[in-house]
Amino acid sequence: MSLKLIGAHISPFVRKVRVVLAEKSLSYEHDPMVPFGVSDEYKLMHPLGKVPTLVDGDKVIPDSSAISIYLEKIQPDPSLYPSEAYDAARAAWFEEYADSGLITGMIVLFQERVLRPVFFKQETDEAKIETAMNETIPPQFDYVERELGDNDWLVGNRFSIADIAIGTVFASYAHGQGEVDAERWPRLAAYVDRIFARPSFKAIIEEEKAILKGMGG
Ligand SMILES: N[C@@H](CCC(=O)N[C@@H](CS)C(=O)NCC(=O)O)C(=O)O
């Protein structure tokens, strides 16, 4: 097996796949391609021109969710996908919620405080951060806090793809100096600490911090 992951470190979706690879102790080659102005050759692999894409020999798999399913099938142990019907559906839902819902507000901090100033040499738009912090994010945090209940993990009280998908969004938020108010959302704050304490997340976040520091972020 020779796996090659294409996509820049700081993409939350690339991070999601890297965490899955780490949790499954799979080794891989990493091409940290930035998804701006991608080549026509790359678009043949990923027609949306986004990252990540995984290449396994002659097999090409675009999209973090598709890649994560592939990795689960080729390396089922440890399993990151619940098998029971309701749990499987909930895990799929939380992955979708993280990838297309939660990310919309939380990524604003990363975009405005890291991407804009460090990569594009543009000024931070504080109004966008205010809107995200005061309007978009609070109801989303309320929802995850409620869904967690007294459990350590979101689905079946076992670490799963749901926690990885949610955790990667919180890692981008943290890179953008976002914090979870532990007085307002105590369960969520403890949950995020629990995710970041996993060796998979911890190592990847440390690596990314060093990369961002090297870029002046
Ligand atoms: N649903 C996709 C989302 C991938 C995605 O949006 N990647 C961003 C980087 S974080 C990207 O490549 N953006 C470049 C673009 O939209 O052209 C996945 O899970 O892989």
XYZ file of N, CA and C and ligand atoms in Angstrom, residues 11-13 16 35-36 46 48-52 62-65 99, ligand 1:
71
model
N -5.533 23.221 5.769
C -6.928 22.981 5.392
C -7.578 22.086 6.448
N -8.761 22.480 6.962
C -9.426 21.619 7.948
C -9.767 20.240 7.384
N -9.999 20.181 6.067
C -10.371 18.898 5.467
C -9.157 17.991 5.275
N -8.479 16.694 8.724
C -9.420 15.616 9.067
C -8.878 14.272 8.573
N -4.538 24.924 -2.538
C -5.582 24.810 -3.574
C -5.948 26.118 -4.273
N -4.963 26.939 -4.569
C -5.251 28.171 -5.311
C -4.551 28.092 -6.658
N -9.448 15.888 -9.175
C -10.490 16.489 -8.331
C -11.140 17.607 -9.150
N -13.409 19.617 -8.749
C -13.753 20.861 -8.066
C -12.496 21.668 -7.735
N -11.329 21.068 -7.975
C -10.069 21.772 -7.722
C -9.784 21.999 -6.249
N -10.448 21.221 -5.383
C -10.263 21.412 -3.935
C -9.298 20.376 -3.374
N -8.912 20.578 -2.124
C -8.126 19.566 -1.415
C -8.939 19.106 -0.212
N -8.744 17.847 0.208
C -7.709 16.897 -0.176
C -8.136 15.945 -1.294
N -11.086 11.875 -4.329
C -11.222 13.256 -3.853
C -12.181 13.308 -2.662
N -12.085 14.389 -1.888
C -13.043 14.695 -0.807
C -12.725 13.957 0.503
N -12.654 14.752 1.583
C -12.263 14.190 2.887
C -13.212 13.086 3.371
N -14.508 13.226 3.083
C -15.452 12.203 3.568
C -15.273 10.900 2.795
N -18.705 19.770 8.340
C -18.108 20.130 7.046
C -18.834 21.272 6.337
N -16.201 18.727 0.999
C -14.795 18.894 0.700
C -14.369 20.333 1.012
C -12.928 20.610 0.569
C -12.599 22.087 0.597
O -13.488 22.962 0.623
N -11.304 22.351 0.589
C -10.860 23.740 0.531
C -9.628 23.928 1.437
S -10.052 23.908 3.118
C -10.384 24.049 -0.864
O -9.746 23.242 -1.488
N -10.706 25.249 -1.342
C -10.276 25.724 -2.629
C -11.422 26.060 -3.512
O -12.567 26.066 -3.047
O -11.169 26.326 -4.684
C -13.990 17.879 1.500
O -14.483 17.409 2.534
O -12.910 17.497 1.056
